[in-house]
């Protein structure tokens, strides 16, 4: 696994007292789970102070932050006896809870290759996550999310974070006195919102090293921290002490599905949520519409011009021009575009997180059918998404639509190397086929066709077809380019070619800082 190598995880405890010397003050102690033993050492000194065998050690809660660790004696008499014990004083209830979770898992797991697998410890066993995702991708992914700056980027997307905050606090009834699981908690911000809304207890599950920062952040908010336990590990692997009434998560990547975290959200539902429990967000929709954007098309095509040089330091580069040209068109473009570039009303594909199966997300095949509202060149398919928080009190949408306030997801456009020409009223058909791959993303296969048009046109016949294969993992972040601009009253949507001549201004100074999406 990526994070804690060697299967070791430290818990800092305030003190331990051996029963024999009970009462004597001791310096801070580190508790460490090893494959066969639980070892306590002083923080300042690496020598073992006390060691308990995994096979016969027991842990009991004495109080909110106090526990008793005992070794069961190996005599065969019917009466239980204990040969040794220590009391453990944790720094707070939350750390005590995390330790107990890890202890239970450690006791339960079968040792694999000399290593054992409690929560928060390295796992050498293959989980559902490991089966699907290649190790190098997961390593980079969790490294990315382990850094505060990337969590900050998401937190600074105020459209995103503000919508979550409103959705949670407007729907207090869904949280008050409920058990909540935060799936991929990151900094722990959504767990803190859930606790503010009155949650009985929140389990914040986070696989990256961000879990350690989340603990720190949560401890610094003492009015809420008593009710939040951070658990470091993948939702596919960790064990929780109780079922959840509601899941909260922010699993959306570019085009909703990038990063393949929706699958983890669904696995968490099946593992942790009570039947008919709530999910925040509840459903997601991918919206798609054809667009026309001459500037964008020329910009991409021009990138390959470099390879048309016949005398580059006396070398002919043209043999690679075709490959480079295709390569540039295989990158989906991520930016905020003006909705007037759309040539037809959008269609949408709905994913219901409460009922979808994890396997449903391995492959999508979406038939496309639009009617062009204008005569133009269609350069490809524009996509965006929204999610619904289906609260009991308020139903709230978080949208990434063009023209809506910009989010760090922006929108995504698949540009075709060969545009198609359409007339007003002409039908555009096609297919968007998306197949998940092991690098936590998708291969997109897009086909758009213009149907026959006008009097005497053969019914259903195809006039032109254009196809492209794109990798969602390799987007072109086009953020230095012009951003969305306001529509004046006398301008109608789909006045496509005229609007492109307008002076374009950026209205999203802040948004342009939020370029980075992982993978
Ligand atoms: C998009 S971020 C959201 C973070 C936080 N919930 C927020 O809204 O600011 C997704 C987080 O989920 C974590 N994550 C992704 N897949 C996970 C998995 N399978 N198990 C646990 N955590 C996961 C990532 O490390 C990352 O911190």
XYZ file of C-alpha atoms and ligand atoms in Angstrom:
546
model
C 0.000 0.000 0.000
C 0.933 3.606 -0.474
C 0.986 5.161 2.903
C 2.205 3.557 6.115
C 4.853 1.148 4.972
C 5.874 -1.820 7.134
C 2.374 -2.122 8.553
C 3.095 0.151 11.482
C 0.950 2.928 12.783
C 1.720 5.032 15.823
C -0.764 6.311 18.366
C 0.481 8.987 20.687
C -1.013 8.509 24.150
C -0.678 10.867 27.073
C 0.574 8.205 29.473
C 0.400 4.606 30.513
C 0.799 3.213 33.980
C 1.772 -0.365 34.647
C -0.648 -1.648 37.220
C 2.205 -2.520 39.490
C 3.411 1.083 39.509
C -0.002 2.662 39.139
C -0.158 6.316 39.868
C 3.382 7.206 38.968
C 3.566 9.892 36.321
C 5.090 8.859 33.016
C 6.134 10.788 29.914
C 4.146 10.566 26.604
C 4.044 7.123 25.091
C 3.661 5.804 21.560
C 1.528 2.711 20.961
C 2.499 0.740 17.876
C 0.755 -2.241 16.302
C 3.167 -4.840 14.993
C 2.355 -8.070 13.237
C 2.428 -10.137 16.419
C 2.432 -7.614 19.188
C 1.242 -4.273 20.474
C 4.194 -2.322 21.747
C 4.310 0.744 23.975
C 7.452 2.878 23.987
C 8.255 6.258 25.468
C 8.236 8.920 22.782
C 11.707 10.034 23.768
C 13.201 6.559 23.810
C 12.668 3.765 21.315
C 13.123 0.890 23.800
C 9.959 -1.133 24.360
C 8.320 -0.411 27.694
C 5.540 -2.944 27.523
C 4.681 -5.497 24.900
C 1.463 -7.482 24.475
C 1.062 -10.534 22.279
C -1.626 -10.271 19.637
C -2.920 -13.730 20.485
C -3.774 -13.055 24.111
C -4.086 -9.350 24.663
C -7.402 -7.657 25.496
C -8.488 -4.034 25.545
C -11.239 -2.584 27.753
C -12.659 0.907 27.978
C -12.504 2.411 31.473
C -13.738 5.873 30.527
C -14.086 8.193 27.523
C -10.319 8.555 27.167
C -9.080 5.764 29.405
C -8.596 2.097 28.633
C -7.171 -1.035 30.132
C -4.895 -3.343 28.156
C -4.424 -6.836 29.608
C -2.640 -10.063 28.794
C -4.787 -13.106 29.317
C -2.880 -15.773 31.231
C -2.367 -19.037 29.388
C -3.428 -21.392 32.153
C -6.114 -23.898 31.331
C -8.372 -23.329 34.329
C -11.928 -22.229 33.552
C -11.607 -18.939 35.417
C -10.150 -16.095 33.351
C -6.985 -14.637 34.753
C -4.704 -11.919 33.559
C -0.974 -11.971 33.991
C -0.339 -8.281 33.330
C -2.111 -5.042 32.515
C -1.697 -1.337 31.990
C -4.067 1.583 31.968
C -3.831 3.871 28.966
C -4.767 7.522 29.140
C -5.497 9.010 25.700
C -5.255 12.682 24.974
C -8.942 12.833 24.079
C -11.975 10.686 23.385
C -11.538 10.821 19.640
C -8.023 9.359 19.794
C -9.238 6.722 22.207
C -11.960 5.732 19.778
C -9.536 5.560 16.849
C -7.206 3.362 18.888
C -10.018 0.983 19.805
C -11.093 0.749 16.142
C -7.524 -0.065 15.116
C -7.150 -2.573 17.955
C -10.305 -4.455 17.019
C -9.295 -4.659 13.406
C -5.779 -5.756 14.348
C -7.133 -8.566 16.507
C -9.564 -9.646 13.819
C -7.361 -9.706 10.778
C -5.446 -12.762 9.721
C -1.733 -12.182 9.448
C -0.679 -12.042 5.822
C 2.987 -12.406 4.976
C 3.984 -11.584 8.489
C 1.942 -8.430 8.533
C -1.475 -7.754 10.002
C -4.131 -5.382 8.887
C -5.832 -3.157 11.387
C -7.556 0.029 10.281
C -5.000 2.713 9.690
C -2.274 0.207 8.958
C -0.647 -0.911 5.776
C -2.610 -3.526 3.937
C -0.903 -6.104 1.807
C -4.179 -7.810 0.958
C -5.897 -7.076 -2.324
C -9.134 -5.151 -1.812
C -11.744 -4.294 -4.376
C -9.891 -1.027 -4.864
C -6.535 -2.734 -5.463
C -8.098 -5.164 -7.951
C -9.355 -2.352 -10.151
C -6.734 0.339 -9.826
C -3.070 0.119 -10.703
C -0.757 0.759 -7.792
C 1.178 3.623 -9.379
C -2.037 5.547 -10.076
C -3.356 5.056 -6.526
C -0.031 6.133 -5.089
C -0.010 9.389 -7.035
C -3.671 9.961 -6.321
C -3.424 9.648 -2.549
C -0.164 11.569 -2.537
C -1.982 14.425 -4.265
C -4.840 14.417 -1.778
C -2.413 14.074 1.120
C -1.290 17.666 0.515
C -3.048 20.544 2.217
C -2.756 22.819 -0.798
C -5.011 20.585 -2.869
C -7.579 20.302 -0.090
C -7.418 24.080 0.176
C -8.114 24.386 -3.564
C -11.322 22.433 -3.125
C -12.277 24.278 0.047
C -11.726 27.582 -1.761
C -14.229 26.594 -4.415
C -16.964 28.450 -2.553
C -19.683 27.349 -4.957
C -18.836 23.752 -4.064
C -18.183 24.115 -0.339
C -20.970 26.648 0.195
C -23.481 24.373 -1.493
C -22.449 21.452 0.718
C -22.696 23.662 3.802
C -26.159 24.892 2.840
C -27.361 21.404 1.894
C -26.269 19.994 5.271
C -27.434 22.815 7.521
C -30.746 23.317 5.732
C -31.434 19.638 6.268
C -30.570 19.355 9.963
C -33.323 16.811 10.456
C -31.358 14.380 8.281
C -28.278 14.773 10.523
C -29.475 15.471 14.056
C -28.766 12.465 16.300
C -27.758 10.409 13.249
C -24.634 8.372 12.606
C -22.812 9.784 9.572
C -19.978 8.390 7.458
C -17.905 10.914 5.514
C -16.594 8.970 2.511
C -13.165 10.348 1.558
C -13.134 12.988 4.260
C -10.020 14.869 3.107
C -9.528 17.765 5.527
C -12.625 16.623 7.447
C -14.589 19.701 6.422
C -17.809 17.834 5.580
C -17.582 15.864 8.843
C -17.391 19.161 10.693
C -20.479 20.409 8.811
C -22.337 17.212 9.718
C -21.356 17.617 13.376
C -22.537 21.248 13.247
C -25.875 19.959 11.984
C -26.185 17.855 15.131
C -24.862 14.435 14.049
C -24.633 11.929 16.891
C -21.343 10.637 15.553
C -19.387 11.085 12.319
C -16.849 8.549 11.036
C -14.492 10.408 8.713
C -12.817 7.830 6.468
C -9.799 9.083 4.540
C -7.162 6.970 2.814
C -4.436 9.572 2.300
C -2.119 11.124 4.880
C -4.627 13.974 4.982
C -6.313 11.866 7.689
C -3.623 13.033 10.129
C -4.297 16.691 9.299
C -8.034 16.075 9.544
C -7.500 14.794 13.108
C -5.578 17.932 13.916
C -8.211 20.207 12.402
C -11.022 18.380 14.157
C -9.223 18.412 17.545
C -8.917 22.168 17.138
C -12.714 22.430 17.057
C -13.443 20.971 20.498
C -17.193 21.609 20.450
C -17.449 19.176 17.501
C -14.447 16.877 17.894
C -16.056 14.671 20.545
C -18.496 13.505 17.892
C -16.046 12.847 15.048
C -13.694 9.900 14.638
C -11.152 9.991 11.831
C -10.332 6.589 10.391
C -7.354 6.333 8.110
C -7.873 3.819 5.334
C -9.823 3.094 2.194
C -13.582 2.801 2.439
C -13.215 -0.513 0.666
C -11.077 -1.845 3.532
C -11.776 -0.213 6.894
C -14.195 -1.543 9.485
C -16.577 0.735 11.375
C -18.120 -0.029 14.758
C -21.673 0.815 13.654
C -23.853 1.391 10.588
C -24.531 4.878 9.227
C -27.907 6.592 8.820
C -26.473 8.936 6.220
C -23.384 9.123 3.992
C -21.805 12.380 2.993
C -19.116 12.611 0.343
C -17.614 14.699 -2.399
C -16.640 11.987 -4.887
C -17.051 14.020 -8.098
C -14.225 14.409 -10.599
C -14.156 16.134 -13.976
C -17.229 15.013 -15.939
C -18.492 13.602 -12.623
C -16.844 10.232 -13.165
C -13.125 11.050 -13.368
C -11.065 9.578 -10.473
C -13.552 6.665 -10.244
C -14.405 7.695 -6.697
C -18.131 7.256 -7.314
C -17.436 3.541 -7.163
C -15.961 3.947 -3.672
C -19.044 5.958 -2.673
C -21.274 3.091 -3.794
C -19.102 0.487 -2.065
C -19.330 2.585 1.120
C -23.125 2.603 0.729
C -23.219 -1.180 0.508
C -20.808 -1.633 3.415
C -21.900 1.012 5.891
C -25.342 2.471 5.169
C -28.511 1.193 6.846
C -31.247 0.129 4.397
C -33.010 3.228 3.038
C -30.314 5.437 4.570
C -29.685 8.820 2.989
C -26.855 9.829 0.684
C -25.549 13.387 0.258
C -25.290 13.758 -2.738
C -28.183 11.544 -3.808
C -28.041 11.558 -7.603
C -25.686 12.867 -10.268
C -26.385 13.841 -13.890
C -24.039 14.206 -16.841
C -25.314 16.750 -19.382
C -24.205 16.771 -23.003
C -24.773 19.068 -25.992
C -23.010 19.695 -29.323
C -21.068 22.950 -29.575
C -19.433 25.136 -32.173
C -16.183 26.909 -31.284
C -14.007 27.838 -34.244
C -11.307 29.426 -32.080
C -10.899 26.355 -29.927
C -10.733 24.080 -32.949
C -8.060 26.172 -34.647
C -6.090 26.449 -31.433
C -5.915 22.673 -31.084
C -5.210 21.993 -34.737
C -2.429 24.602 -34.678
C -0.619 22.882 -31.849
C 0.374 20.134 -34.269
C 1.749 22.611 -36.843
C 5.168 22.274 -35.238
C 5.387 18.812 -36.788
C 4.823 20.167 -40.272
C 8.313 21.637 -40.420
C 10.421 20.056 -43.128
C 13.630 21.689 -42.078
C 13.886 21.585 -38.317
C 17.663 21.735 -37.825
C 17.739 20.002 -41.232
C 15.327 17.315 -40.045
C 11.944 16.647 -41.679
C 9.362 16.429 -38.858
C 6.322 15.764 -41.033
C 6.198 11.968 -40.540
C 4.906 12.654 -37.021
C 2.405 15.362 -37.907
C -0.588 13.002 -38.178
C 0.193 11.334 -34.854
C 0.649 14.672 -33.078
C -2.582 15.991 -34.594
C -4.524 12.964 -33.321
C -2.775 13.261 -29.947
C -3.964 16.823 -29.389
C -7.524 15.881 -30.270
C -7.422 12.999 -27.788
C -7.277 15.491 -24.913
C -10.635 16.641 -23.541
C -10.596 20.395 -23.031
C -11.352 21.696 -19.526
C -12.392 25.335 -19.310
C -15.396 27.569 -18.704
C -17.130 28.269 -22.002
C -19.989 30.506 -22.963
C -23.309 28.641 -23.173
C -24.078 30.410 -26.451
C -21.585 28.065 -28.080
C -24.087 25.230 -27.656
C -26.007 24.424 -30.824
C -28.832 22.331 -29.342
C -30.552 21.753 -25.987
C -28.619 19.354 -23.754
C -29.571 15.785 -22.960
C -28.621 14.083 -19.704
C -27.616 10.759 -18.216
C -28.664 10.144 -14.595
C -26.769 8.113 -11.989
C -28.795 7.382 -8.858
C -26.203 6.859 -6.127
C -28.777 5.200 -3.874
C -29.460 2.370 -6.304
C -26.610 2.190 -8.867
C -24.383 -0.861 -8.760
C -20.666 -0.363 -8.664
C -20.330 -2.314 -11.933
C -22.749 0.106 -13.638
C -19.922 2.634 -13.522
C -17.386 0.485 -15.374
C -18.893 1.352 -18.735
C -21.477 3.839 -20.021
C -23.022 3.811 -23.462
C -25.044 6.949 -24.043
C -26.987 7.355 -27.301
C -26.998 10.954 -28.502
C -29.723 12.740 -30.422
C -30.002 16.501 -30.889
C -31.711 18.919 -33.279
C -29.470 21.792 -34.312
C -30.951 25.214 -33.700
C -28.598 26.891 -36.125
C -26.541 26.415 -39.274
C -22.906 26.016 -38.261
C -19.873 23.744 -37.962
C -20.198 21.432 -34.973
C -16.804 20.871 -33.359
C -17.706 18.319 -30.742
C -19.609 17.524 -27.578
C -19.709 19.737 -24.474
C -20.339 18.059 -21.115
C -20.931 19.123 -17.531
C -22.611 17.657 -14.481
C -24.711 18.431 -11.453
C -25.557 16.575 -8.237
C -28.643 16.708 -6.046
C -28.742 16.728 -2.262
C -32.128 15.157 -1.710
C -32.698 16.441 1.805
C -35.922 15.946 3.759
C -36.352 19.707 4.120
C -34.631 21.246 1.084
C -33.562 19.729 -2.236
C -30.429 21.499 -3.374
C -28.480 21.184 -6.624
C -24.772 21.765 -7.095
C -24.274 22.552 -10.776
C -21.207 22.970 -12.980
C -23.208 24.143 -16.010
C -21.783 26.701 -18.454
C -23.112 30.124 -17.543
C -23.583 29.149 -13.873
C -21.032 30.388 -11.286
C -17.740 28.726 -12.161
C -16.480 25.818 -10.061
C -13.060 24.161 -9.988
C -14.519 21.445 -12.245
C -15.283 23.935 -15.039
C -16.791 22.150 -18.051
C -15.393 19.568 -20.407
C -15.394 19.505 -24.185
C -14.541 16.634 -26.518
C -13.303 18.213 -29.738
C -13.483 16.195 -32.970
C -10.586 16.318 -35.443
C -13.157 16.530 -38.246
C -16.018 18.979 -37.591
C -19.437 18.328 -39.110
C -21.650 20.852 -40.922
C -25.281 21.247 -39.894
C -28.276 23.291 -40.986
C -31.013 24.677 -38.685
C -33.372 21.833 -37.717
C -30.951 19.150 -38.824
C -30.703 16.103 -36.614
C -27.359 15.238 -35.004
C -27.070 11.685 -33.718
C -24.235 9.682 -32.222
C -22.929 7.875 -29.206
C -20.730 8.547 -26.206
C -19.135 5.361 -24.959
C -17.069 5.643 -21.766
C -14.974 2.782 -20.439
C -13.239 2.884 -17.061
C -9.521 2.140 -16.946
C -7.098 1.155 -14.233
C -5.574 4.599 -13.943
C -8.716 5.890 -12.155
C -10.235 7.441 -15.228
C -12.064 6.697 -18.490
C -11.505 6.297 -22.201
C -14.141 8.296 -24.081
C -15.275 7.200 -27.541
C -17.366 9.852 -29.247
C -19.194 9.637 -32.559
C -21.342 12.436 -33.988
C -23.239 12.208 -37.272
C -25.339 14.704 -39.187
C -28.472 13.157 -40.649
C -29.723 13.903 -44.178
C -31.545 17.207 -44.276
C -34.053 19.167 -46.386
C -36.779 18.181 -48.831
C -36.181 14.839 -50.498
C -33.585 13.794 -47.911
C -33.448 10.065 -47.465
C -35.241 9.182 -44.222
C -32.720 8.410 -41.469
C -29.713 8.566 -43.778
C -26.357 9.765 -42.438
C -24.640 12.557 -44.325
C -21.388 12.956 -42.374
C -19.811 11.150 -39.423
C -16.883 12.069 -37.222
C -15.348 10.045 -34.367
C -12.727 10.555 -31.700
C -11.121 8.638 -28.855
C -10.158 10.713 -25.816
C -8.514 9.978 -22.483
C -10.225 11.679 -19.563
C -7.060 11.254 -17.549
C -5.123 13.594 -19.873
C -7.202 16.770 -20.141
C -6.014 20.045 -21.619
C -6.567 22.697 -18.928
C -7.270 25.750 -21.050
C -7.454 28.195 -18.210
C -5.389 31.053 -19.577
C -7.979 31.389 -22.328
C -10.956 33.764 -22.239
C -13.559 32.893 -19.654
C -17.317 33.211 -19.697
C -18.758 36.629 -20.490
C -22.205 38.060 -19.801
C -25.006 37.890 -22.334
C -26.675 41.187 -23.207
C -30.445 41.241 -23.561
C -30.534 41.514 -27.327
C -28.229 38.550 -27.846
C -29.933 35.212 -28.276
C -28.371 31.894 -27.409
C -26.819 30.128 -30.378
C -25.806 33.310 -32.193
C -22.672 31.360 -32.354
C -20.399 32.766 -34.909
C -21.260 36.386 -34.156
C -20.620 36.047 -30.432
C -17.134 34.796 -31.018
C -16.118 38.200 -32.286
C -17.063 39.880 -29.016
C -14.537 41.238 -26.600
C -14.163 38.483 -24.029
C -13.418 39.211 -20.380
C -12.645 36.983 -17.469
C -15.170 37.080 -14.673
C -13.520 34.410 -12.661
C -10.306 35.673 -11.213
C -10.612 33.339 -8.295
C -11.750 30.381 -10.321
C -8.647 30.553 -12.441
C -6.607 29.613 -9.367
C -8.569 26.436 -9.038
C -7.195 24.739 -12.060
C -5.957 21.553 -10.660
C -7.969 18.414 -10.550
C -6.022 15.296 -9.821
C -5.395 12.574 -12.321
C -12.567 15.291 -3.733
S -11.778 15.005 -2.222
C -12.984 15.587 -1.055
C -12.394 15.898 0.299
C -13.407 16.438 1.314
N -14.480 15.510 1.543
C -13.980 17.743 0.872
O -15.129 17.790 0.463
O -13.275 18.759 0.914
C -11.881 13.275 -2.095
C -11.134 12.675 -0.920
O -11.458 11.296 -0.843
C -10.301 10.541 -0.571
N -10.535 9.193 -1.145
C -10.658 8.874 -2.448
N -10.909 7.575 -2.592
C -10.955 7.050 -1.350
C -11.189 5.744 -0.841
N -11.414 4.723 -1.665
N -11.166 5.567 0.489
C -10.928 6.621 1.331
N -10.685 7.871 0.907
C -10.714 8.090 -0.412
C -9.185 11.298 -1.246
O -7.926 10.997 -0.676
C -9.631 12.737 -1.036
O -9.081 13.284 0.135
